[in-house]
mmCIF file of C-alpha atoms and ligand atoms in Angstrom:
data_model
loop_
_atom_site.group_PDB
_atom_site.id
_atom_site.type_symbol
_atom_site.label_atom_id
_atom_site.label_comp_id
_atom_site.label_asym_id
_atom_site.label_seq_id
_atom_site.Cartn_x
_atom_site.Cartn_y
_atom_site.Cartn_z
ATOM 1 C CA LEU A 14 -4.554 -15.254 15.773
ATOM 2 C CA ASP A 15 -1.929 -15.661 13.243
ATOM 3 C CA ARG A 16 1.266 -14.604 15.017
ATOM 4 C CA ARG A 17 3.297 -14.654 11.874
ATOM 5 C CA SER A 18 1.375 -11.909 10.110
ATOM 6 C CA ILE A 19 1.488 -8.159 10.871
ATOM 7 C CA ALA A 20 -0.820 -5.580 9.311
ATOM 8 C CA ILE A 21 0.232 -1.956 8.884
ATOM 9 C CA ASP A 22 -2.462 0.277 7.414
ATOM 10 C CA GLY A 23 -2.870 4.058 7.098
ATOM 11 C CA PRO A 24 -3.173 6.950 4.808
ATOM 12 C CA ALA A 25 -0.724 7.997 1.899
ATOM 13 C CA GLY A 26 2.671 9.168 2.883
ATOM 14 C CA ALA A 27 2.536 8.133 6.557
ATOM 15 C CA GLY A 28 5.740 6.217 6.147
ATOM 16 C CA LYS A 29 4.161 2.783 6.018
ATOM 17 C CA SER A 30 6.314 1.229 3.515
ATOM 18 C CA THR A 31 9.677 2.394 5.136
ATOM 19 C CA VAL A 32 8.514 1.328 8.442
ATOM 20 C CA ALA A 33 7.107 -2.033 7.236
ATOM 21 C CA LYS A 34 10.232 -2.895 5.250
ATOM 22 C CA LEU A 35 12.458 -2.490 8.447
ATOM 23 C CA VAL A 36 10.052 -4.316 10.681
ATOM 24 C CA ALA A 37 10.046 -7.154 8.254
ATOM 25 C CA GLN A 38 13.813 -7.228 7.954
ATOM 26 C CA ARG A 39 14.419 -7.260 11.678
ATOM 27 C CA LEU A 40 11.779 -9.892 12.395
ATOM 28 C CA LYS A 41 12.728 -12.060 9.407
ATOM 29 C CA LEU A 42 9.316 -11.697 7.716
ATOM 30 C CA ILE A 43 8.465 -10.934 4.081
ATOM 31 C CA TYR A 44 7.365 -7.421 3.371
ATOM 32 C CA ILE A 45 4.430 -7.210 1.105
ATOM 33 C CA ASP A 46 3.467 -3.819 -0.450
ATOM 34 C CA THR A 47 -0.166 -4.082 -1.375
ATOM 35 C CA GLY A 48 -0.278 -0.603 -2.753
ATOM 36 C CA ALA A 49 2.154 -1.679 -5.536
ATOM 37 C CA MET A 50 -0.411 -4.307 -6.698
ATOM 38 C CA TYR A 51 -3.107 -1.676 -7.190
ATOM 39 C CA ARG A 52 -0.543 0.588 -8.777
ATOM 40 C CA ALA A 53 0.489 -2.113 -11.146
ATOM 41 C CA ILE A 54 -2.964 -2.956 -12.407
ATOM 42 C CA THR A 55 -3.694 0.863 -12.787
ATOM 43 C CA LEU A 56 -0.506 1.204 -14.928
ATOM 44 C CA LYS A 57 -1.679 -1.649 -17.274
ATOM 45 C CA ALA A 58 -5.187 -0.074 -17.484
ATOM 46 C CA LEU A 59 -3.704 3.372 -18.323
ATOM 47 C CA ARG A 60 -1.397 1.756 -21.037
ATOM 48 C CA GLU A 61 -4.429 -0.083 -22.598
ATOM 49 C CA LYS A 62 -6.371 3.063 -22.394
ATOM 50 C CA LEU A 63 -9.226 1.480 -20.665
ATOM 51 C CA ASP A 64 -12.121 3.540 -19.155
ATOM 52 C CA LEU A 65 -11.288 3.393 -15.553
ATOM 53 C CA GLN A 66 -14.824 3.634 -14.570
ATOM 54 C CA ASP A 67 -15.542 0.350 -16.469
ATOM 55 C CA GLN A 68 -15.769 -2.110 -13.706
ATOM 56 C CA MET A 69 -16.241 -5.199 -15.890
ATOM 57 C CA SER A 70 -13.241 -4.527 -18.097
ATOM 58 C CA LEU A 71 -11.051 -3.526 -15.103
ATOM 59 C CA THR A 72 -12.095 -6.796 -13.204
ATOM 60 C CA GLN A 73 -11.393 -8.806 -16.369
ATOM 61 C CA LEU A 74 -7.898 -7.212 -16.666
ATOM 62 C CA ALA A 75 -7.137 -7.862 -13.084
ATOM 63 C CA LYS A 76 -8.068 -11.592 -13.524
ATOM 64 C CA GLU A 77 -5.791 -12.022 -16.568
ATOM 65 C CA THR A 78 -2.838 -10.028 -15.122
ATOM 66 C CA THR A 79 0.132 -11.544 -13.267
ATOM 67 C CA ILE A 80 1.571 -9.227 -10.699
ATOM 68 C CA GLN A 81 4.582 -10.422 -8.779
ATOM 69 C CA LEU A 82 6.421 -8.938 -5.810
ATOM 70 C CA VAL A 83 9.931 -10.095 -5.841
ATOM 71 C CA ALA A 84 11.612 -9.791 -2.513
ATOM 72 C CA GLY A 85 15.123 -8.421 -2.216
ATOM 73 C CA LEU A 86 17.174 -5.510 -1.065
ATOM 74 C CA GLN A 87 14.871 -3.355 -2.991
ATOM 75 C CA GLN A 88 11.522 -5.104 -3.763
ATOM 76 C CA ARG A 89 10.757 -5.257 -7.386
ATOM 77 C CA VAL A 90 7.354 -5.335 -8.886
ATOM 78 C CA LEU A 91 6.762 -7.360 -12.054
ATOM 79 C CA LEU A 92 3.734 -6.840 -14.253
ATOM 80 C CA ASP A 93 3.323 -9.776 -16.511
ATOM 81 C CA GLY A 94 6.995 -10.366 -16.066
ATOM 82 C CA GLU A 95 8.053 -6.660 -16.782
ATOM 83 C CA ASP A 96 9.842 -4.750 -14.174
ATOM 84 C CA VAL A 97 7.580 -1.641 -13.494
ATOM 85 C CA THR A 98 9.063 -0.851 -10.012
ATOM 86 C CA GLU A 99 9.787 2.840 -10.890
ATOM 87 C CA GLU A 100 6.877 3.379 -13.395
ATOM 88 C CA ILE A 101 4.199 2.611 -10.845
ATOM 89 C CA ARG A 102 5.289 5.540 -8.745
ATOM 90 C CA SER A 103 4.662 8.120 -11.601
ATOM 91 C CA PRO A 104 2.237 10.925 -10.961
ATOM 92 C CA GLU A 105 -0.094 9.423 -13.603
ATOM 93 C CA VAL A 106 -0.422 6.249 -11.868
ATOM 94 C CA THR A 107 -0.627 7.935 -8.474
ATOM 95 C CA GLY A 108 -3.466 10.228 -9.737
ATOM 96 C CA GLN A 109 -5.560 7.298 -10.860
ATOM 97 C CA VAL A 110 -4.923 4.399 -8.502
ATOM 98 C CA SER A 111 -7.687 5.206 -6.164
ATOM 99 C CA THR A 112 -10.204 5.181 -8.801
ATOM 100 C CA VAL A 113 -9.178 1.611 -9.841
ATOM 101 C CA ALA A 114 -8.954 0.593 -6.242
ATOM 102 C CA GLN A 115 -12.581 1.266 -5.662
ATOM 103 C CA ILE A 116 -13.685 -1.577 -8.024
ATOM 104 C CA VAL A 117 -14.871 -4.594 -6.058
ATOM 105 C CA GLY A 118 -13.885 -7.049 -8.677
ATOM 106 C CA VAL A 119 -10.332 -5.714 -8.778
ATOM 107 C CA ARG A 120 -10.060 -5.861 -5.016
ATOM 108 C CA ASP A 121 -11.348 -9.467 -4.928
ATOM 109 C CA VAL A 122 -8.456 -10.523 -7.164
ATOM 110 C CA MET A 123 -5.824 -8.723 -5.156
ATOM 111 C CA VAL A 124 -7.162 -9.677 -1.752
ATOM 112 C CA LYS A 125 -7.118 -13.374 -2.727
ATOM 113 C CA GLN A 126 -3.416 -13.215 -3.847
ATOM 114 C CA GLN A 127 -2.613 -11.224 -0.726
ATOM 115 C CA ARG A 128 -4.096 -13.882 1.519
ATOM 116 C CA GLN A 129 -2.398 -16.632 -0.363
ATOM 117 C CA MET A 130 1.042 -14.894 0.225
ATOM 118 C CA ALA A 131 0.304 -14.580 4.006
ATOM 119 C CA LYS A 132 -0.544 -18.327 3.967
ATOM 120 C CA GLU A 133 2.840 -19.280 2.502
ATOM 121 C CA PHE A 134 4.978 -16.793 4.517
ATOM 122 C CA GLY A 135 5.158 -14.870 7.548
ATOM 123 C CA VAL A 136 4.410 -11.258 6.298
ATOM 124 C CA VAL A 137 4.456 -7.691 7.251
ATOM 125 C CA MET A 138 1.693 -6.366 4.905
ATOM 126 C CA ASP A 139 1.164 -2.609 4.278
ATOM 127 C CA GLY A 140 -1.984 -1.164 2.752
ATOM 128 C CA ARG A 141 -5.434 0.251 3.623
ATOM 129 C CA ASP A 142 -7.544 -2.634 4.367
ATOM 130 C CA ILE A 143 -5.070 -5.287 5.611
ATOM 131 C CA GLY A 144 -6.240 -5.338 9.240
ATOM 132 C CA THR A 145 -9.802 -4.979 8.428
ATOM 133 C CA VAL A 146 -10.303 -7.234 5.456
ATOM 134 C CA VAL A 147 -7.277 -9.045 4.070
ATOM 135 C CA LEU A 148 -5.951 -10.352 7.337
ATOM 136 C CA PRO A 149 -8.517 -9.941 10.100
ATOM 137 C CA ASP A 150 -6.573 -12.530 12.182
ATOM 138 C CA ALA A 151 -3.176 -10.837 11.977
ATOM 139 C CA GLY A 152 -1.088 -11.261 14.999
ATOM 140 C CA ALA A 153 -0.532 -7.535 15.373
ATOM 141 C CA LYS A 154 -2.238 -4.673 13.621
ATOM 142 C CA PHE A 155 -0.954 -1.030 13.399
ATOM 143 C CA PHE A 156 -2.577 2.062 11.820
ATOM 144 C CA LEU A 157 0.149 4.482 11.050
ATOM 145 C CA THR A 158 -0.672 8.268 10.522
ATOM 146 C CA ALA A 159 0.935 11.610 10.517
ATOM 147 C CA SER A 160 -0.189 15.209 9.958
ATOM 148 C CA ALA A 161 -1.215 16.106 6.343
ATOM 149 C CA GLU A 162 1.627 18.569 6.165
ATOM 150 C CA GLU A 163 4.307 16.029 7.151
ATOM 151 C CA ARG A 164 2.794 13.414 4.909
ATOM 152 C CA ALA A 165 3.042 15.801 1.949
ATOM 153 C CA CYS A 166 6.603 16.786 2.803
ATOM 154 C CA ARG A 167 7.654 13.027 2.949
ATOM 155 C CA ARG A 168 6.076 12.285 -0.438
ATOM 156 C CA ALA A 169 7.739 15.436 -1.832
ATOM 157 C CA LYS A 170 11.124 14.315 -0.627
ATOM 158 C CA GLU A 171 10.548 10.857 -2.130
ATOM 159 C CA LEU A 172 9.523 12.211 -5.537
ATOM 160 C CA VAL A 173 12.414 14.696 -5.578
ATOM 161 C CA ASP A 174 14.803 11.941 -4.775
ATOM 162 C CA LYS A 175 13.452 10.113 -7.816
ATOM 163 C CA GLY A 176 13.944 13.016 -10.148
ATOM 164 C CA TYR A 177 10.436 14.463 -10.276
ATOM 165 C CA THR A 178 9.700 18.163 -10.066
ATOM 166 C CA ILE A 179 7.011 18.788 -7.412
ATOM 167 C CA ASP A 180 4.669 21.438 -6.511
ATOM 168 C CA ILE A 181 3.972 21.031 -2.791
ATOM 169 C CA LYS A 182 0.525 22.660 -2.864
ATOM 170 C CA LYS A 183 -0.586 20.337 -5.688
ATOM 171 C CA LEU A 184 0.979 17.353 -3.757
ATOM 172 C CA THR A 185 -0.830 18.190 -0.703
ATOM 173 C CA LYS A 186 -4.148 18.440 -2.596
ATOM 174 C CA GLU A 187 -3.378 15.191 -4.347
ATOM 175 C CA ILE A 188 -2.700 13.330 -1.014
ATOM 176 C CA GLU A 189 -5.964 14.766 0.547
ATOM 177 C CA GLU A 190 -8.039 13.690 -2.345
ATOM 178 C CA ARG A 191 -6.567 10.194 -2.456
ATOM 179 C CA ASP A 192 -7.211 9.758 1.192
ATOM 180 C CA TYR A 193 -10.708 11.075 0.727
ATOM 181 C CA MET A 194 -11.420 8.688 -1.917
ATOM 182 C CA ASP A 195 -9.747 5.764 0.015
ATOM 183 C CA SER A 196 -11.633 6.607 3.332
ATOM 184 C CA ASN A 197 -15.041 7.120 1.682
ATOM 185 C CA ARG A 198 -15.342 4.246 -0.840
ATOM 186 C CA ALA A 199 -18.052 1.592 -0.429
ATOM 187 C CA VAL A 200 -15.785 -1.407 -0.273
ATOM 188 C CA SER A 201 -12.868 -1.802 2.306
ATOM 189 C CA PRO A 202 -12.543 1.744 3.122
ATOM 190 C CA LEU A 203 -9.456 3.045 4.904
ATOM 191 C CA VAL A 204 -10.351 2.888 8.591
ATOM 192 C CA PRO A 205 -8.464 1.515 11.553
ATOM 193 C CA ALA A 206 -9.381 -1.960 12.519
ATOM 194 C CA GLN A 207 -11.036 -2.097 15.915
ATOM 195 C CA ASP A 208 -8.026 -3.988 17.369
ATOM 196 C CA ALA A 209 -5.360 -1.904 15.775
ATOM 197 C CA ILE A 210 -2.952 0.281 17.475
ATOM 198 C CA THR A 211 -2.797 3.726 16.065
ATOM 199 C CA ILE A 212 0.548 5.399 15.968
ATOM 200 C CA ASP A 213 0.946 9.089 14.959
ATOM 201 C CA SER A 214 4.453 9.339 13.530
ATOM 202 C CA SER A 215 4.426 13.159 13.213
ATOM 203 C CA GLY A 216 7.792 14.221 14.688
ATOM 204 C CA MET A 217 8.951 10.711 15.205
ATOM 205 C CA THR A 218 11.965 9.312 13.353
ATOM 206 C CA VAL A 219 11.724 6.105 11.304
ATOM 207 C CA GLU A 220 13.823 4.367 13.884
ATOM 208 C CA GLU A 221 11.479 5.335 16.712
ATOM 209 C CA VAL A 222 8.396 4.084 14.887
ATOM 210 C CA VAL A 223 10.116 0.880 14.035
ATOM 211 C CA THR A 224 11.295 0.352 17.639
ATOM 212 C CA THR A 225 7.851 1.132 18.930
ATOM 213 C CA ILE A 226 6.130 -1.304 16.674
ATOM 214 C CA ILE A 227 8.616 -4.124 17.416
ATOM 215 C CA ALA A 228 8.315 -3.542 21.127
ATOM 216 C CA LEU A 229 4.523 -3.672 20.931
ATOM 217 C CA ILE A 230 4.809 -6.932 18.827
ATOM 218 C CA GLU A 231 7.194 -8.542 21.329
ATOM 219 C CA LYS A 232 4.807 -7.542 24.294
ATOM 220 C CA GLY A 233 1.879 -9.231 22.585
ATOM 221 C CA LYS A 234 3.727 -12.459 22.483
HETATM 222 O O1 C5P B 312 0.330 2.458 -0.599
HETATM 223 P P1 C5P B 312 0.100 3.270 -1.848
HETATM 224 O O2 C5P B 312 0.115 4.750 -1.500
HETATM 225 O O3 C5P B 312 1.215 2.976 -2.794
HETATM 226 O O4 C5P B 312 -1.311 2.810 -2.376
HETATM 227 C C1 C5P B 312 -1.744 3.344 -3.558
HETATM 228 C C2 C5P B 312 -3.301 3.266 -3.657
HETATM 229 O O5 C5P B 312 -3.782 1.931 -3.757
HETATM 230 C C3 C5P B 312 -4.079 3.722 -2.334
HETATM 231 O O6 C5P B 312 -4.324 5.232 -2.471
HETATM 232 C C4 C5P B 312 -5.341 3.018 -2.432
HETATM 233 O O7 C5P B 312 -6.239 3.670 -3.368
HETATM 234 C C5 C5P B 312 -4.862 1.749 -2.987
HETATM 235 N N1 C5P B 312 -4.791 0.722 -2.019
HETATM 236 C C6 C5P B 312 -5.873 -0.043 -1.501
HETATM 237 N N2 C5P B 312 -5.666 -1.087 -0.737
HETATM 238 C C7 C5P B 312 -4.634 -1.368 -0.272
HETATM 239 C C8 C5P B 312 -3.389 -0.802 -0.700
HETATM 240 C C9 C5P B 312 -3.511 0.387 -1.553
HETATM 241 O O8 C5P B 312 -7.034 0.311 -1.939
HETATM 242 N N3 C5P B 312 -4.407 -2.409 0.552
#
């Protein structure tokens, strides 16, 4: 068991990143947003107009790309040195990321880097396959969910805050489609690890979720 690493998995819009960031801050660990890595490689593939079904070129692209997560007050994401923190949240990237994330070769590259980071630092890592595949020995594993409506509302708020115009029906459909693809893919599907604690955050405040997680981590020590 690696006490220094904490895994937080779950579907889109369950509040993983908000919660993971705060847990990391309070426990003095490094927050790693693995979704940002899949988003960054998707952005690059879109820019280069690659066929997103072409596993070989996507795998090659992942191998020759440098993705850096820069810790700080707001974590920045660098794609070959360029700050793409905002751009990777665009509807275009969000709409295609699950297609790219299905590719085994792409996942292999990302998982290797994620394990390396967890080896160097104590981390709170958020994603879809952290407890099951990336860090099976994580000291604590959480599966964070919320009702589909609440997840759509949270995503809507996030996007509106960033200046995007949203259509709540379309957004709900988009979230459902992404979860469907993530949950039903052949490699590393979104599924709770056997030893993960599931937390349904519907109706809970961020602070309540964070306190619950920290209490459970402390109890496990
Ligand atoms: O967490 P976020 O919603 O930004 O993740 C974007 C997408 O990246 C997910 O919908 C999923 O397809 C992919 N992903 C993944 N494995 C992870 C993290 C994200 O497949 N560990």
